[in-house]
Protein backbone atom coordinates (compact mmCIF):
# COMPACT_ATOMS: atom_id res chain seq x y z
CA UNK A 1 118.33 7.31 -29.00
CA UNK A 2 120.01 10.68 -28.14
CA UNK A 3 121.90 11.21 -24.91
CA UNK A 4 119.29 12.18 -21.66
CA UNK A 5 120.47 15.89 -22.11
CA UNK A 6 119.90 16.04 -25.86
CA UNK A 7 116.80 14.79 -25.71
CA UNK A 8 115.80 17.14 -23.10
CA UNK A 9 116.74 19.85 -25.71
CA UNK A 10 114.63 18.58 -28.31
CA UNK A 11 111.70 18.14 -25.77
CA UNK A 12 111.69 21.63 -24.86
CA UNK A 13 112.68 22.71 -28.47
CA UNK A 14 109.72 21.14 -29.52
CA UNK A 15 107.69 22.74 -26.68
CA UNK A 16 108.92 26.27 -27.83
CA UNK A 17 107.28 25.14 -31.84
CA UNK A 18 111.08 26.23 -32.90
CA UNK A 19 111.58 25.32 -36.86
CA UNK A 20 111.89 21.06 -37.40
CA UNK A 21 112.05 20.71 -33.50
CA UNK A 22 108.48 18.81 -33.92
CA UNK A 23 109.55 16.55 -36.19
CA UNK A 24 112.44 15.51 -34.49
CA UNK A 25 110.98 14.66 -30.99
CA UNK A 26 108.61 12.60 -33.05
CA UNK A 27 111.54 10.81 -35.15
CA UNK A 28 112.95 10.42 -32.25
CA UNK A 29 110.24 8.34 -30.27
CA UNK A 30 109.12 6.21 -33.45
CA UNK A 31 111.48 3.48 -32.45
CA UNK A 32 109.39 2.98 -28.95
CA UNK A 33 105.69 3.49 -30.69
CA UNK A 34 106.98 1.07 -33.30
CA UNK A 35 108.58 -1.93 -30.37
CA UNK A 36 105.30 -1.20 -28.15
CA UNK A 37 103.22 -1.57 -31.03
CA UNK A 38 104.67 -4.65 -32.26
CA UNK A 39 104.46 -6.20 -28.50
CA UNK A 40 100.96 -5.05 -28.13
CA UNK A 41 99.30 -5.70 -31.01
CA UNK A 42 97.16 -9.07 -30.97
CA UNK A 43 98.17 -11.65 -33.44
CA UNK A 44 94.24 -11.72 -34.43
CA UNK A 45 94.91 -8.40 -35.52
CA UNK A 46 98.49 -8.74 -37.35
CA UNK A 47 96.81 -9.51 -40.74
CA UNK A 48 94.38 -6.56 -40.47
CA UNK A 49 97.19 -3.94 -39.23
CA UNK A 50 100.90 -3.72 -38.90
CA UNK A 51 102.72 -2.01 -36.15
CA UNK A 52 103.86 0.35 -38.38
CA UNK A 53 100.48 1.53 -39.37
CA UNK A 54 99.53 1.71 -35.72
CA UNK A 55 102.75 4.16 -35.33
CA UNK A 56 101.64 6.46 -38.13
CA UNK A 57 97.99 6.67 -36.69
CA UNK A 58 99.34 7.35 -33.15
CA UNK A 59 101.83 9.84 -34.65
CA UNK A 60 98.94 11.34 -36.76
CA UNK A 61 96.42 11.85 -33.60
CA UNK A 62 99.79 13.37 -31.39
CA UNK A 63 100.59 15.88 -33.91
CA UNK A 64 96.95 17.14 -34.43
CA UNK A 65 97.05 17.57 -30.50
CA UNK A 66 100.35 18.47 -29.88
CA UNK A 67 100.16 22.04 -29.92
CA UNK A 68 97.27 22.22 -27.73
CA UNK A 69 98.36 20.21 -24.75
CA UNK A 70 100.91 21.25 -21.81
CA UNK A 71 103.90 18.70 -20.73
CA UNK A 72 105.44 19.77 -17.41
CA UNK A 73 108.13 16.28 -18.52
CA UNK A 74 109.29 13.84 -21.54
CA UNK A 75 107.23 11.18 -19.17
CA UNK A 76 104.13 13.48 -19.08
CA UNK A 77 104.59 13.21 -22.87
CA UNK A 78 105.78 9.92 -23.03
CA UNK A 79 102.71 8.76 -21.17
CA UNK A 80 100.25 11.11 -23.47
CA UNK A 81 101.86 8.83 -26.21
CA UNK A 82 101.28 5.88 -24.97
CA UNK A 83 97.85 6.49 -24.21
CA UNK A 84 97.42 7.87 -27.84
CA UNK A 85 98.95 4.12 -29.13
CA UNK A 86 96.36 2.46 -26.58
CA UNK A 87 93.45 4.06 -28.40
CA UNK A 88 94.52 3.06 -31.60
CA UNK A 89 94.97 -0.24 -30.87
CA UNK A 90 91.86 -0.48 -28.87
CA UNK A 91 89.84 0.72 -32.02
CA UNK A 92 91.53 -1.73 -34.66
CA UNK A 93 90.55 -4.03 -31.87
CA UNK A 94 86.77 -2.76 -32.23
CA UNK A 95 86.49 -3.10 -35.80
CA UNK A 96 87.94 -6.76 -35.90
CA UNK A 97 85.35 -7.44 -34.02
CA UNK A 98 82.60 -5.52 -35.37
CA UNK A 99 84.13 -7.09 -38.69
CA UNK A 100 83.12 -10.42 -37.65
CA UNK A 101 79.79 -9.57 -36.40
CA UNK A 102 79.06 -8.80 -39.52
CA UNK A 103 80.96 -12.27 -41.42
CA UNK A 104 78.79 -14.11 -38.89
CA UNK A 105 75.67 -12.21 -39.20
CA UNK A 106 76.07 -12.70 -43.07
CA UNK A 107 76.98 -16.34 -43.47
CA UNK A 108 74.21 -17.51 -42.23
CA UNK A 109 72.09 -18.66 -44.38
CA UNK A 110 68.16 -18.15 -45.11
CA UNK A 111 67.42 -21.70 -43.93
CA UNK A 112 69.34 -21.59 -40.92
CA UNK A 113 67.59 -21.15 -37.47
CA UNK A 114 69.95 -17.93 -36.78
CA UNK A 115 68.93 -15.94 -39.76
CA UNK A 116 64.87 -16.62 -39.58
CA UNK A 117 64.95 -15.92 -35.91
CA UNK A 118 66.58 -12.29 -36.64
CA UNK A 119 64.44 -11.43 -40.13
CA UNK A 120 61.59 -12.62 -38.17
CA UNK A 121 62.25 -9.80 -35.50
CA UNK A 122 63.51 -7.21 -38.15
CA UNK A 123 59.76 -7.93 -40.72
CA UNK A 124 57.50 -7.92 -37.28
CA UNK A 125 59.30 -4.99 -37.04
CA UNK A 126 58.89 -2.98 -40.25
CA UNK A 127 55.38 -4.33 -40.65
CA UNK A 128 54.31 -3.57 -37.06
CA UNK A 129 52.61 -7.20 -36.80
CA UNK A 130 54.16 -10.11 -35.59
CA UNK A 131 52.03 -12.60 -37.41
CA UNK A 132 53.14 -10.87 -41.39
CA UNK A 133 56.24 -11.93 -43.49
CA UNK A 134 56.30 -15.38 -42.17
CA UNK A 135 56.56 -17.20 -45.73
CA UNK A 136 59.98 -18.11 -46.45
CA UNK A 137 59.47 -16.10 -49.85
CA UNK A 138 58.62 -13.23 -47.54
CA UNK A 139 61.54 -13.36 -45.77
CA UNK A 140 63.58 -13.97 -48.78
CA UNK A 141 62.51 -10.75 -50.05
CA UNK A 142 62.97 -8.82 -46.56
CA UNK A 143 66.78 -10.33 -47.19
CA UNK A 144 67.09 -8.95 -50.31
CA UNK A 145 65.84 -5.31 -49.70
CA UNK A 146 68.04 -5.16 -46.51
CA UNK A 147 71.22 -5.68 -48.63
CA UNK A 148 70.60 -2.59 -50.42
CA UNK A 149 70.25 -0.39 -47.75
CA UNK A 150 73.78 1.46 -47.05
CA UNK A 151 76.12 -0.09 -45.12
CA UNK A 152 75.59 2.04 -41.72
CA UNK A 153 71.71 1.45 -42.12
CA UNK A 154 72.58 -2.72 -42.31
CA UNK A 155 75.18 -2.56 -39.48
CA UNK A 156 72.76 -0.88 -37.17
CA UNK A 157 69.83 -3.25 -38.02
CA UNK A 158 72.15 -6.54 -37.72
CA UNK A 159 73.07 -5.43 -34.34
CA UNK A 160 69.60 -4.31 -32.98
CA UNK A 161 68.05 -7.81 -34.77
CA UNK A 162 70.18 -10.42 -34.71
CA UNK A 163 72.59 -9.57 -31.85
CA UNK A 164 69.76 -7.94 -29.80
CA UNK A 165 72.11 -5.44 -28.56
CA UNK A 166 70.29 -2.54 -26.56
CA UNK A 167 70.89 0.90 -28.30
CA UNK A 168 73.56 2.35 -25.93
CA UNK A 169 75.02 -1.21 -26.40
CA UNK A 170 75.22 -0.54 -29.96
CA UNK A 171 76.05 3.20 -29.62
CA UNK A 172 79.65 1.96 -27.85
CA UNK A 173 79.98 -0.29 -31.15
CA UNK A 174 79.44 2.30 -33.48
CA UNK A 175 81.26 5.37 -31.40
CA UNK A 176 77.79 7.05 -30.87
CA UNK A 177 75.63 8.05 -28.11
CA UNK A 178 72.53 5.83 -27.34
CA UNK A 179 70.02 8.26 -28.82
CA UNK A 180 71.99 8.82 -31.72
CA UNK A 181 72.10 5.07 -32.30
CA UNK A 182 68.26 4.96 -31.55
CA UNK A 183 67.78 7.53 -34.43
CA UNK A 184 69.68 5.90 -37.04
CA UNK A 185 68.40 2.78 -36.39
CA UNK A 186 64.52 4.50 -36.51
CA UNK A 187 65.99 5.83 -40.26
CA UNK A 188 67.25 2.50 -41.43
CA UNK A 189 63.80 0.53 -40.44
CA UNK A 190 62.25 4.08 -42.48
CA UNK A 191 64.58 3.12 -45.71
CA UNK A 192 63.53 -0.52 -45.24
CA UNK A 193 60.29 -0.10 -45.31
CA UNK A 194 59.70 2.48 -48.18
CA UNK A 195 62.34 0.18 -50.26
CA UNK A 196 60.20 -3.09 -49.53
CA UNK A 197 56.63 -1.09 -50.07
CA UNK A 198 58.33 0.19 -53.63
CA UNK A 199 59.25 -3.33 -54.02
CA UNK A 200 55.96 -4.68 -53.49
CA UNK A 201 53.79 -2.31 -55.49
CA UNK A 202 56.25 -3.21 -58.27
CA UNK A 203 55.25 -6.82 -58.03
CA UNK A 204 51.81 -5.88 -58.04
CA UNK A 205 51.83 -3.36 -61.14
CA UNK A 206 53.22 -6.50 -62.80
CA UNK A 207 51.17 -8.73 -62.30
């Protein structure tokens, strides 16, 4: 780490966009990013992320920004990096999470209690009657037209259905507003329900 006075003269160096002066301030503050990253990333997430992909993120986001923001001191910007690092961690920490949601959601079995309960909701759903698609071969079939919708349309559904989130709930899951959560979910149960009517007038045809 350069002397107090050195680093003051990259800090402002930097703040006048003189030639390399960017990339030095930033060389020079990887050591921190990396030793805070390392202390507070979660063990839970250590197999998912390293503290040196956490650094290159933060770095990433801080030069994208850089320009743009106004530093009256290296702790205004050491904070603003900091809070940057936060973020990123905070967001890994979102998709573990969401990750396993969705390892949960699809271990479960047909047979189990878990999974009928939540293809019960989703088929009263798309059919608009409670009392249809209660045959297990019924829900089988919901099962296997839901796991060819795209990922974001089986995400939202999972979450509405079998976590019975509400949609601004799900909106903070999926970095959207409530609405916009509300819409894509309306657009998934659309996609289900024209792939499951195609489905079914295929059986039929066959027969």
């Amino acid at each position: 780490m350069p002397s107090s006075g050195a680093l003051s003269q990259i800090f402002q160096a930097a703040l006048q966009d003189r030639p390399g002066a960017v990339d030095q301030l930033f060389a020079v503050y990887r050591p921190l990013l990396l030793y805070l990253a390392q202390r507070r990333l979660r063990a839970r997430l250590r197999p998912k992320a390293g503290a040196s992909d956490i650094v290159q993120l933060t770095e990433w986001k801080a030069r994208e920004y850089f320009a743009g923001q106004e530093f009256a001191t290296r702790r205004n910007f050491h904070a603003w990096l900091c809070t940057i690092l936060d973020n990123q961690l905070a967001t890994i920490g979102r998709h573990f999470v969401m990750a396993k949601k969705r390892d949960v959601a699809r271990e479960c079995s047909l047979s189990s209690p878990e999974a009928k309960d939540w293809l019960h909701r989703l088929s009263a759903r798309v059919s608009g009657r409670a009392d249809q698609l209660q045959a297990a071969e019924a829900l089988e079939e919901v099962m296997l037209v839901f796991q060819t919708l795209p990922p974001h349309y089986q995400l939202v559904l999972r979450l509405r259905y079998f976590e019975m989130l509400s949609f601004q709930a799900i909106g903070e899951q999926i970095n959207r507003q409530g609405d916009a959560a509300r819409m894509l979910h309306n657009r998934a149960i659309a996609s289900l329900r024209e792939k499951l009517h195609a489905s079914q007038n295929g059986e039929s045809s066959r027969s």
